Amino acid sequence: MYALVDANNFYVSCERVFQPRLDGRPVVVLSNNDGCLISRSAEAKALGLRMGDPYFQVKPLLEQHHVTVFSSNYALYGDMSRRVMWYLGQVAPAVEVYSIDEAFLDLHGLVPFVVESLDAYARTVRANVLARTGIPTCVGIAPTKTLAKLANRLAKKLPALGGVLHLDSEDRRRWALEQVAVQDVWGIGRQYATKLHAAGITTAAALAGCTEAYARRHLGGVVGARLVRELRGYPCLGLAPSEDGTLARRSLCCSRTFGRPLSAFPDVTGAVSAFASRAAEKLRRQGDAAHLLTVFLGKSRYGPEPPPYSCSTTLTLPVATSDTVALVRYARAALKKLWQAGHRYTNAGVVLDGLEPAGQAQLGLFEVAPVSEKRARLMAELDALNRRFGKGTVRLAATALAPGQVVSPWEGQAQWRTPQYTTRLEDLLLVG
C-alpha cells in the first residue's frame, strides 16, 4: 500500500499558522512580484477565485469580499515543508517528497506488525502533523501511487471522509474511479483529456476499463499502459528519489520577473549576475558542475515593445564548473550577446544544463584541472559563511547594490510579505 499525504492550501495554511485569526476567512497568496494567485483558502475558492488569476483582474473582487492577500514567502514555506516532511520520515518506512506540500509514503509491511489499521494510522499521522506544525493535511491510501493520488483528491473534496480515504477493497476502488473526471487523473494532461473525451472516455473508471493496447497507442506507449494498470490496482511505480535535496536535478534555473521594467544595462547585469550566483550555490549543494549555460530575457507582451518578446542564448563552457566567479563571467558575456539598447525588459533568468559530478569534468587539451584547489576552498568558504550568517552575506561585487540604492532595481514587488518567522532571528514572534 501507498499513501499520499498532501497539505491543504499549503501556502495559505503556512500563513494561518502564525495568524490564526484568519481561520475561516478568505485568504490568497500571490506569486513572485505579486502577479497572480497561487494559493487560495477554501473560502476564497468558494468566491470563484481560480488558480493563476492575475491579481490586477481580481482585485475588485478581493476588495469586495475583504479577502486577505499575502505576497509569497518562500523561506517560510520551505521551512514549514521541511518540518512536515521530517515528521513523515519518522513514521513511515520510506518517503518520497513529491513536492513542497506532497509526499508519498510506502506502507508495505506496516500491517499487521506495526499498526492494526492503515485507516487509523493515517488519521493519527494527519492529527500529529496538525499538532506539530499547524498544517492541515489529507491522506489517500491505495495499492498504487496513481490510486493514492486519486484517493487523496477525493479526501479533500468530500468533507464526510474526514480527510482520509483508504481504497482497501475492489468496491471502494470502483466507486472512487467513478467520482473522478478523466482530466483529473494523475498523468492525464489537457491534450490527452481532449482526446479521451472525444473517444467517450470521461471518467477515471472508463479509463481503467480501456485495453492496454489502446493506452499504448493513444497515451504515450508504455507510460499509458502503466497508468491504466495502476488504475486497476496493479503497482507499476515505486518510490522515486525525493525532491528534498537528495535528488540531483538534471538542470537548474534561477529567474525572476522584475518589480518594474528595466532598460539600463547595469541593472539587468546585476540581476543576471545574482541569478547566476544563486544557481551556482544550488549546483555546489548537489555536488555537480555545469557544462551549458543559458541566459534569457523577456519583454512585456502588453506594452509598446514589438515582438519577439523573449530571446535567449546558450554557451557551451570549455570545462564544466560550479565556480560562482566563472559562471557569473559567462552569464555576463551571454547577456551582452542578447542586449538591445532602448528596450524595456521585464524578466530574466539563468539556466544551467549538462550537469555532471564535480571533479569528473572532461578537461580541455591544455587544462591541468578544472578548478584550482584554492578556488574550490574559496567557494566552500563562501557557502559556509552564507549558511552561517544568512543568504547573500558574502557575494560578488557584480551583485552588490550601487551607491545610494536600498534594494536592487530588479527585486520584485512583495507588498504583503510576512516575516520569516522560523528562519530569521529578527522575525521570531515575541510572546509578552
Tab-separated table of C-alpha atoms in Angstrom:
chain	number	residue	atom	x	y	z
A	1	MET	CA	0.000	0.000	0.000
A	2	TYR	CA	0.997	3.595	-0.676
A	3	ALA	CA	-0.227	6.780	0.971
A	4	LEU	CA	-0.165	10.307	-0.403
A	5	VAL	CA	-0.072	12.985	2.275
A	6	ASP	CA	-0.936	16.390	0.819
A	7	ALA	CA	-1.150	19.689	2.699
A	8	ASN	CA	-4.364	21.647	2.237
A	9	ASN	CA	-3.857	25.020	0.535
A	10	PHE	CA	-0.274	24.865	1.780
A	11	TYR	CA	0.899	28.464	1.386
A	12	VAL	CA	-2.300	29.803	2.921
A	13	SER	CA	-2.034	27.264	5.742
A	14	CYS	CA	1.533	28.408	6.496
A	15	GLU	CA	0.333	31.989	6.865
A	16	ARG	CA	-2.554	30.915	9.081
A	17	VAL	CA	-0.243	29.087	11.484
A	18	PHE	CA	1.115	32.451	12.616
A	19	GLN	CA	-2.138	34.369	12.180
A	20	PRO	CA	-4.900	32.041	13.453
A	21	ARG	CA	-7.405	34.908	13.305
A	22	LEU	CA	-7.561	34.159	9.562
A	23	ASP	CA	-9.123	30.715	10.084
A	24	GLY	CA	-12.475	30.618	8.348
A	25	ARG	CA	-11.784	33.787	6.366
A	26	PRO	CA	-10.916	34.029	2.644
A	27	VAL	CA	-7.144	34.234	2.096
A	28	VAL	CA	-4.976	34.176	-1.031
A	29	VAL	CA	-1.225	34.117	-1.652
A	30	LEU	CA	0.317	35.775	-4.698
A	31	SER	CA	3.202	34.657	-6.873
A	32	ASN	CA	6.578	36.362	-7.193
A	33	ASN	CA	6.184	40.049	-7.953
A	34	ASP	CA	2.583	39.875	-6.698
A	35	GLY	CA	1.482	38.762	-10.142
A	36	CYS	CA	-1.200	36.104	-9.785
A	37	LEU	CA	-2.941	33.806	-7.306
A	38	ILE	CA	-1.007	30.651	-6.446
A	39	SER	CA	-2.767	29.537	-3.251
A	40	ARG	CA	-6.360	30.024	-2.104
A	41	SER	CA	-8.201	29.080	1.045
A	42	ALA	CA	-11.424	27.096	0.738
A	43	GLU	CA	-13.352	30.290	1.421
A	44	ALA	CA	-11.545	32.084	-1.423
A	45	LYS	CA	-12.242	29.216	-3.809
A	46	ALA	CA	-15.934	29.473	-2.925
A	47	LEU	CA	-15.874	33.060	-4.211
A	48	GLY	CA	-14.910	31.795	-7.669
A	49	LEU	CA	-11.233	32.750	-7.455
A	50	ARG	CA	-9.134	30.455	-9.637
A	51	MET	CA	-5.515	29.375	-9.538
A	52	GLY	CA	-3.434	31.667	-11.732
A	53	ASP	CA	-5.903	34.549	-11.809
A	54	PRO	CA	-3.947	37.815	-12.360
A	55	TYR	CA	-4.123	39.959	-9.248
A	56	PHE	CA	-4.988	43.140	-11.124
A	57	GLN	CA	-8.015	41.436	-12.689
A	58	VAL	CA	-9.485	40.035	-9.446
A	59	LYS	CA	-8.519	42.945	-7.188
A	60	PRO	CA	-12.081	44.395	-7.155
A	61	LEU	CA	-13.500	41.004	-6.118
A	62	LEU	CA	-10.857	40.626	-3.404
A	63	GLU	CA	-11.670	44.044	-2.004
A	64	GLN	CA	-15.414	43.470	-2.228
A	65	HIS	CA	-15.235	40.329	-0.101
A	66	HIS	CA	-12.444	41.556	2.203
A	67	VAL	CA	-10.058	38.788	1.138
A	68	THR	CA	-6.726	38.842	2.969
A	69	VAL	CA	-3.839	38.972	0.480
A	70	PHE	CA	-0.241	37.831	1.109
A	71	SER	CA	2.881	38.043	-1.008
A	72	SER	CA	4.710	34.721	-1.314
A	73	ASN	CA	7.181	33.973	1.485
A	74	TYR	CA	9.161	31.003	0.200
A	75	ALA	CA	11.637	30.981	3.088
A	76	LEU	CA	8.738	30.354	5.470
A	77	TYR	CA	7.010	27.823	3.221
A	78	GLY	CA	10.195	25.863	2.622
A	79	ASP	CA	10.944	25.579	6.329
A	80	MET	CA	7.379	24.570	7.205
A	81	SER	CA	7.566	21.920	4.468
A	82	ARG	CA	10.826	20.610	5.930
A	83	ARG	CA	9.147	20.193	9.320
A	84	VAL	CA	6.219	18.281	7.860
A	85	MET	CA	8.447	16.002	5.783
A	86	TRP	CA	10.790	15.322	8.700
A	87	TYR	CA	7.887	14.014	10.765
A	88	LEU	CA	6.610	11.841	7.910
A	89	GLY	CA	10.095	10.359	7.617
A	90	GLN	CA	9.885	9.273	11.244
A	91	VAL	CA	6.607	7.368	10.917
A	92	ALA	CA	6.910	5.645	7.522
A	93	PRO	CA	9.367	3.011	6.256
A	94	ALA	CA	10.153	5.109	3.160
A	95	VAL	CA	9.133	8.557	1.922
A	96	GLU	CA	9.208	10.249	-1.477
A	97	VAL	CA	8.927	14.022	-1.146
A	98	TYR	CA	6.987	14.656	-4.338
A	99	SER	CA	6.686	18.436	-3.972
A	100	ILE	CA	6.828	21.154	-1.333
A	101	ASP	CA	3.433	20.050	0.034
A	102	GLU	CA	3.102	16.394	-1.029
A	103	ALA	CA	4.795	13.153	-0.036
A	104	PHE	CA	4.254	9.509	-0.923
A	105	LEU	CA	4.659	7.013	1.931
A	106	ASP	CA	5.480	3.352	1.392
A	107	LEU	CA	3.250	1.468	3.851
A	108	HIS	CA	4.210	-2.077	2.875
A	109	GLY	CA	4.814	-4.234	5.927
A	110	LEU	CA	3.109	-1.948	8.440
A	111	VAL	CA	0.052	-4.196	8.817
A	112	PRO	CA	-0.299	-6.225	10.971
A	113	PHE	CA	3.127	-5.935	12.554
A	114	VAL	CA	3.256	-2.200	13.337
A	115	VAL	CA	-0.299	-0.861	13.145
A	116	GLU	CA	-3.692	-2.528	13.386
A	117	SER	CA	-5.363	-0.444	10.676
A	118	LEU	CA	-3.973	1.769	7.929
A	119	ASP	CA	-7.045	3.972	8.194
A	120	ALA	CA	-6.361	4.611	11.897
A	121	TYR	CA	-2.665	5.070	11.130
A	122	ALA	CA	-3.460	7.743	8.504
A	123	ARG	CA	-5.746	9.600	10.887
A	124	THR	CA	-3.039	9.554	13.550
A	125	VAL	CA	-0.443	10.882	11.103
A	126	ARG	CA	-2.831	13.606	9.992
A	127	ALA	CA	-3.581	14.635	13.574
A	128	ASN	CA	0.096	14.659	14.555
A	129	VAL	CA	1.150	16.779	11.556
A	130	LEU	CA	-1.515	19.305	12.535
A	131	ALA	CA	-0.457	19.279	16.201
A	132	ARG	CA	3.263	19.590	15.441
A	133	THR	CA	3.177	22.126	12.607
A	134	GLY	CA	-0.324	23.576	12.419
A	135	ILE	CA	-0.622	22.396	8.792
A	136	PRO	CA	-3.859	20.560	7.859
A	137	THR	CA	-3.466	17.604	5.507
A	138	CYS	CA	-5.457	14.932	3.708
A	139	VAL	CA	-4.339	11.341	3.176
A	140	GLY	CA	-5.168	8.926	0.371
A	141	ILE	CA	-4.229	5.238	0.718
A	142	ALA	CA	-4.325	2.719	-2.131
A	143	PRO	CA	-2.424	-0.201	-3.685
A	144	THR	CA	-0.775	2.086	-6.277
A	145	LYS	CA	0.601	5.617	-6.332
A	146	THR	CA	-1.882	6.704	-9.004
A	147	LEU	CA	-4.819	5.454	-6.946
A	148	ALA	CA	-3.360	7.045	-3.794
A	149	LYS	CA	-3.253	10.363	-5.633
A	150	LEU	CA	-6.857	9.873	-6.732
A	151	ALA	CA	-7.943	8.896	-3.196
A	152	ASN	CA	-6.271	11.999	-1.788
A	153	ARG	CA	-8.191	14.165	-4.248
A	154	LEU	CA	-11.487	12.725	-3.046
A	155	ALA	CA	-10.451	13.029	0.615
A	156	LYS	CA	-10.057	16.760	0.003
A	157	LYS	CA	-13.295	17.208	-1.919
A	158	LEU	CA	-15.595	15.197	0.369
A	159	PRO	CA	-15.661	16.524	3.965
A	160	ALA	CA	-17.633	13.474	5.126
A	161	LEU	CA	-14.482	11.353	4.706
A	162	GLY	CA	-12.715	13.253	7.479
A	163	GLY	CA	-9.607	13.900	5.396
A	164	VAL	CA	-8.723	10.214	4.847
A	165	LEU	CA	-9.748	7.763	2.137
A	166	HIS	CA	-8.470	4.178	2.126
A	167	LEU	CA	-9.192	2.215	-1.043
A	168	ASP	CA	-8.938	-1.155	0.663
A	169	SER	CA	-11.476	-3.031	-1.428
A	170	GLU	CA	-12.467	-3.503	-5.051
A	171	ASP	CA	-15.850	-1.878	-4.437
A	172	ARG	CA	-14.233	1.244	-2.959
A	173	ARG	CA	-11.799	1.424	-5.848
A	174	ARG	CA	-14.634	1.273	-8.408
A	175	TRP	CA	-16.608	3.904	-6.502
A	176	ALA	CA	-13.595	6.240	-6.324
A	177	LEU	CA	-12.858	5.876	-10.038
A	178	GLU	CA	-16.451	6.822	-10.886
A	179	GLN	CA	-16.149	10.057	-8.867
A	180	VAL	CA	-13.117	11.454	-10.701
A	181	ALA	CA	-13.162	13.041	-14.160
A	182	VAL	CA	-10.564	11.685	-16.552
A	183	GLN	CA	-8.805	15.068	-16.832
A	184	ASP	CA	-8.171	14.957	-13.070
A	185	VAL	CA	-6.265	11.665	-13.181
A	186	TRP	CA	-2.576	11.989	-12.325
A	187	GLY	CA	-0.653	11.886	-15.616
A	188	ILE	CA	-3.521	12.994	-17.889
A	189	GLY	CA	-2.856	16.429	-19.316
A	190	ARG	CA	-5.065	18.760	-21.308
A	191	GLN	CA	-4.259	17.248	-24.718
A	192	TYR	CA	-4.799	13.666	-23.575
A	193	ALA	CA	-8.031	14.712	-21.837
A	194	THR	CA	-9.353	16.240	-25.066
A	195	LYS	CA	-8.504	13.067	-26.991
A	196	LEU	CA	-10.143	10.827	-24.371
A	197	HIS	CA	-13.299	12.931	-24.203
A	198	ALA	CA	-13.583	12.698	-27.995
A	199	ALA	CA	-13.456	8.914	-27.613
A	200	GLY	CA	-16.205	8.979	-24.966
A	201	ILE	CA	-13.853	8.305	-22.035
A	202	THR	CA	-14.850	10.878	-19.435
A	203	THR	CA	-14.151	9.258	-16.048
A	204	ALA	CA	-11.249	7.508	-14.381
A	205	ALA	CA	-13.383	4.346	-14.316
A	206	ALA	CA	-13.784	4.458	-18.098
A	207	LEU	CA	-10.044	4.940	-18.492
A	208	ALA	CA	-9.343	1.967	-16.228
A	209	GLY	CA	-11.604	-0.098	-18.465
A	210	CYS	CA	-9.547	0.637	-21.574
A	211	THR	CA	-7.375	-2.072	-23.048
A	212	GLU	CA	-3.633	-1.757	-22.599
A	213	ALA	CA	-3.278	-1.795	-26.382
A	214	TYR	CA	-5.469	1.331	-26.589
A	215	ALA	CA	-3.449	3.008	-23.846
A	216	ARG	CA	-0.166	2.210	-25.582
A	217	ARG	CA	-1.458	3.602	-28.870
A	218	HIS	CA	-3.119	6.781	-27.596
A	219	LEU	CA	-1.465	7.611	-24.250
A	220	GLY	CA	2.254	7.585	-24.877
A	221	GLY	CA	3.150	3.933	-25.201
A	222	VAL	CA	4.290	2.065	-22.117
A	223	VAL	CA	3.606	5.114	-19.912
A	224	GLY	CA	-0.089	4.951	-20.814
A	225	ALA	CA	-0.214	1.203	-20.278
A	226	ARG	CA	1.282	1.620	-16.807
A	227	LEU	CA	-1.262	4.311	-15.989
A	228	VAL	CA	-4.160	2.011	-16.851
A	229	ARG	CA	-2.669	-0.850	-14.846
A	230	GLU	CA	-2.167	1.450	-11.856
A	231	LEU	CA	-5.830	2.485	-12.015
A	232	ARG	CA	-6.746	-1.211	-11.946
A	233	GLY	CA	-4.762	-1.674	-8.743
A	234	TYR	CA	-1.542	-3.198	-10.110
A	235	PRO	CA	1.504	-1.192	-8.907
A	236	CYS	CA	3.897	-0.181	-11.670
A	237	LEU	CA	5.582	2.781	-9.943
A	238	GLY	CA	7.725	2.597	-6.821
A	239	LEU	CA	9.036	5.430	-4.708
A	240	ALA	CA	11.414	7.726	-6.608
A	241	PRO	CA	14.299	9.812	-5.230
A	242	SER	CA	12.881	12.825	-3.450
A	243	GLU	CA	12.983	16.476	-4.484
A	244	ASP	CA	14.096	17.489	-0.987
A	245	GLY	CA	17.762	17.847	-1.811
A	246	THR	CA	18.511	14.138	-2.234
A	247	LEU	CA	17.599	14.188	-5.912
A	248	ALA	CA	20.308	15.530	-8.197
A	249	ARG	CA	18.439	17.726	-10.644
A	250	ARG	CA	19.197	17.459	-14.342
A	251	SER	CA	19.087	21.223	-14.795
A	252	LEU	CA	18.928	24.293	-12.582
A	253	CYS	CA	17.127	27.554	-13.238
A	254	CYS	CA	17.084	30.844	-11.379
A	255	SER	CA	14.836	33.556	-12.814
A	256	ARG	CA	12.667	36.447	-11.727
A	257	THR	CA	10.083	38.871	-13.052
A	258	PHE	CA	11.350	42.353	-12.249
A	259	GLY	CA	9.427	44.667	-9.954
A	260	ARG	CA	9.432	47.222	-12.777
A	261	PRO	CA	10.632	47.193	-16.401
A	262	LEU	CA	14.388	47.781	-16.707
A	263	SER	CA	16.123	49.478	-19.612
A	264	ALA	CA	19.567	50.192	-18.077
A	265	PHE	CA	22.248	47.609	-18.850
A	266	PRO	CA	23.885	47.760	-15.367
A	267	ASP	CA	20.538	46.978	-13.704
A	268	VAL	CA	19.885	43.911	-15.846
A	269	THR	CA	23.523	42.843	-15.500
A	270	GLY	CA	23.153	42.921	-11.726
A	271	ALA	CA	20.041	40.754	-11.952
A	272	VAL	CA	21.648	38.164	-14.242
A	273	SER	CA	24.767	38.094	-12.037
A	274	ALA	CA	22.618	37.480	-8.964
A	275	PHE	CA	20.723	34.671	-10.712
A	276	ALA	CA	23.966	33.009	-11.861
A	277	SER	CA	25.339	33.237	-8.304
A	278	ARG	CA	22.241	31.620	-6.839
A	279	ALA	CA	22.276	28.850	-9.451
A	280	ALA	CA	25.954	28.184	-8.704
A	281	GLU	CA	25.153	27.766	-4.992
A	282	LYS	CA	22.449	25.209	-5.803
A	283	LEU	CA	24.840	23.436	-8.155
A	284	ARG	CA	27.538	23.058	-5.490
A	285	ARG	CA	24.978	21.912	-2.953
A	286	GLN	CA	24.173	18.843	-5.038
A	287	GLY	CA	27.837	18.250	-5.916
A	288	ASP	CA	27.625	18.886	-9.649
A	289	ALA	CA	29.204	21.081	-12.305
A	290	ALA	CA	27.506	22.594	-15.380
A	291	HIS	CA	28.664	22.337	-18.980
A	292	LEU	CA	25.957	24.532	-20.557
A	293	LEU	CA	24.740	27.971	-19.506
A	294	THR	CA	21.655	29.690	-20.920
A	295	VAL	CA	20.623	33.296	-20.312
A	296	PHE	CA	17.195	34.562	-21.360
A	297	LEU	CA	15.491	37.950	-21.369
A	298	GLY	CA	11.817	38.805	-21.687
A	299	LYS	CA	9.703	41.856	-22.526
A	300	SER	CA	6.075	42.577	-21.749
A	301	ARG	CA	3.611	41.281	-24.317
A	302	TYR	CA	1.186	44.017	-23.343
A	303	GLY	CA	3.473	47.028	-23.663
A	304	PRO	CA	4.613	49.073	-26.640
A	305	GLU	CA	7.613	46.818	-27.335
A	306	PRO	CA	7.493	44.994	-30.700
A	307	PRO	CA	7.937	41.196	-30.882
A	308	PRO	CA	9.796	38.948	-30.344
A	309	TYR	CA	9.037	39.140	-26.649
A	310	SER	CA	11.793	36.828	-25.464
A	311	CYS	CA	15.310	35.895	-26.501
A	312	SER	CA	17.963	33.537	-25.203
A	313	THR	CA	21.454	32.299	-25.882
A	314	THR	CA	23.327	29.201	-24.726
A	315	LEU	CA	27.052	28.940	-24.101
A	316	THR	CA	28.962	25.672	-24.081
A	317	LEU	CA	31.577	26.087	-21.367
A	318	PRO	CA	35.160	24.933	-22.063
A	319	VAL	CA	35.095	22.882	-18.847
A	320	ALA	CA	32.141	22.053	-16.621
A	321	THR	CA	32.252	24.194	-13.491
A	322	SER	CA	30.320	25.209	-10.377
A	323	ASP	CA	32.544	28.201	-9.643
A	324	THR	CA	30.446	31.304	-8.990
A	325	VAL	CA	33.043	33.684	-10.439
A	326	ALA	CA	33.324	31.710	-13.683
A	327	LEU	CA	29.573	31.244	-14.108
A	328	VAL	CA	28.858	34.928	-13.479
A	329	ARG	CA	31.515	35.874	-16.028
A	330	TYR	CA	29.958	33.579	-18.658
A	331	ALA	CA	26.443	34.825	-17.831
A	332	ARG	CA	27.500	38.445	-18.318
A	333	ALA	CA	29.114	37.548	-21.635
A	334	ALA	CA	25.898	35.840	-22.751
A	335	LEU	CA	23.855	38.861	-21.698
A	336	LYS	CA	25.978	41.141	-23.888
A	337	LYS	CA	25.077	38.995	-26.891
A	338	LEU	CA	21.356	39.442	-26.178
A	339	TRP	CA	21.271	43.068	-25.093
A	340	GLN	CA	19.424	45.585	-27.248
A	341	ALA	CA	19.642	49.173	-26.081
A	342	GLY	CA	16.406	51.096	-25.759
A	343	HIS	CA	14.238	48.076	-24.892
A	344	ARG	CA	12.425	47.609	-21.574
A	345	TYR	CA	12.902	44.143	-20.094
A	346	THR	CA	10.501	42.635	-17.575
A	347	ASN	CA	12.228	39.362	-16.652
A	348	ALA	CA	15.466	37.423	-16.991
A	349	GLY	CA	16.938	34.123	-15.925
A	350	VAL	CA	19.890	31.764	-15.955
A	351	VAL	CA	19.644	28.024	-16.686
A	352	LEU	CA	22.447	25.527	-16.037
A	353	ASP	CA	22.394	22.276	-18.046
A	354	GLY	CA	24.731	19.468	-18.965
A	355	LEU	CA	25.296	18.628	-15.310
A	356	GLU	CA	27.952	16.137	-14.268
A	357	PRO	CA	29.584	15.199	-10.962
A	358	ALA	CA	32.068	17.800	-9.778
A	359	GLY	CA	35.684	16.687	-10.073
A	360	GLN	CA	34.983	14.469	-13.077
A	361	ALA	CA	34.772	17.146	-15.752
A	362	GLN	CA	36.140	16.483	-19.231
A	363	LEU	CA	39.238	18.697	-19.482
A	364	GLY	CA	40.424	20.687	-22.460
A	365	LEU	CA	43.597	19.716	-24.286
A	366	PHE	CA	45.801	22.068	-22.256
A	367	GLU	CA	43.858	22.004	-18.972
A	368	VAL	CA	45.536	20.646	-15.844
A	369	ALA	CA	42.491	20.801	-13.532
A	370	PRO	CA	39.003	22.283	-13.973
A	371	VAL	CA	39.198	24.278	-10.719
A	372	SER	CA	42.239	25.014	-8.599
A	373	GLU	CA	42.201	23.771	-5.008
A	374	LYS	CA	42.477	27.363	-3.851
A	375	ARG	CA	39.355	28.383	-5.792
A	376	ALA	CA	37.472	25.301	-4.590
A	377	ARG	CA	38.257	26.199	-0.970
A	378	LEU	CA	37.152	29.768	-1.652
A	379	MET	CA	33.740	28.562	-2.890
A	380	ALA	CA	33.420	26.239	0.120
A	381	GLU	CA	34.134	29.115	2.492
A	382	LEU	CA	31.693	31.356	0.613
A	383	ASP	CA	28.914	28.800	1.059
A	384	ALA	CA	29.798	28.205	4.710
A	385	LEU	CA	29.665	31.911	5.545
A	386	ASN	CA	26.327	32.371	3.811
A	387	ARG	CA	24.866	29.345	5.583
A	388	ARG	CA	26.032	30.638	8.944
A	389	PHE	CA	25.235	34.333	8.636
A	390	GLY	CA	22.435	34.350	6.063
A	391	LYS	CA	21.992	34.205	2.302
A	392	GLY	CA	23.850	36.963	0.478
A	393	THR	CA	26.105	37.919	3.409
A	394	VAL	CA	29.166	37.388	1.201
A	395	ARG	CA	28.686	37.894	-2.532
A	396	LEU	CA	30.377	39.102	-5.679
A	397	ALA	CA	30.668	42.826	-6.296
A	398	ALA	CA	28.679	42.327	-9.519
A	399	THR	CA	25.590	41.559	-7.424
A	400	ALA	CA	26.076	44.334	-4.846
A	401	LEU	CA	23.883	47.418	-4.650
A	402	ALA	CA	25.063	50.612	-6.291
A	403	PRO	CA	25.769	53.606	-4.039
A	404	GLY	CA	22.506	55.131	-2.856
A	405	GLN	CA	20.396	52.046	-3.619
A	406	VAL	CA	18.404	50.446	-0.804
A	407	VAL	CA	17.068	47.482	-2.780
A	408	SER	CA	18.078	46.033	-6.112
A	409	PRO	CA	16.169	47.628	-9.017
A	410	TRP	CA	15.202	44.175	-10.257
A	411	GLU	CA	13.696	42.991	-6.971
A	412	GLY	CA	10.054	42.029	-7.369
A	413	GLN	CA	7.144	43.583	-5.562
A	414	ALA	CA	6.134	41.993	-2.274
A	415	GLN	CA	3.790	44.448	-0.633
A	416	TRP	CA	2.204	41.916	1.708
A	417	ARG	CA	5.071	39.545	2.568
A	418	THR	CA	5.031	38.312	6.157
A	419	PRO	CA	8.158	37.866	8.333
A	420	GLN	CA	10.309	34.748	8.079
A	421	TYR	CA	9.104	33.532	11.459
A	422	THR	CA	11.065	30.278	11.569
A	423	THR	CA	14.314	31.054	9.767
A	424	ARG	CA	15.302	34.579	10.786
A	425	LEU	CA	16.087	35.573	14.365
A	426	GLU	CA	14.889	39.135	13.858
A	427	ASP	CA	11.471	37.797	12.792
A	428	LEU	CA	10.820	35.498	15.754
A	429	LEU	CA	7.442	36.044	17.356
A	430	LEU	CA	7.641	37.555	20.843
A	431	VAL	CA	5.105	36.456	23.432
A	432	GLY	CA	4.509	39.001	26.191
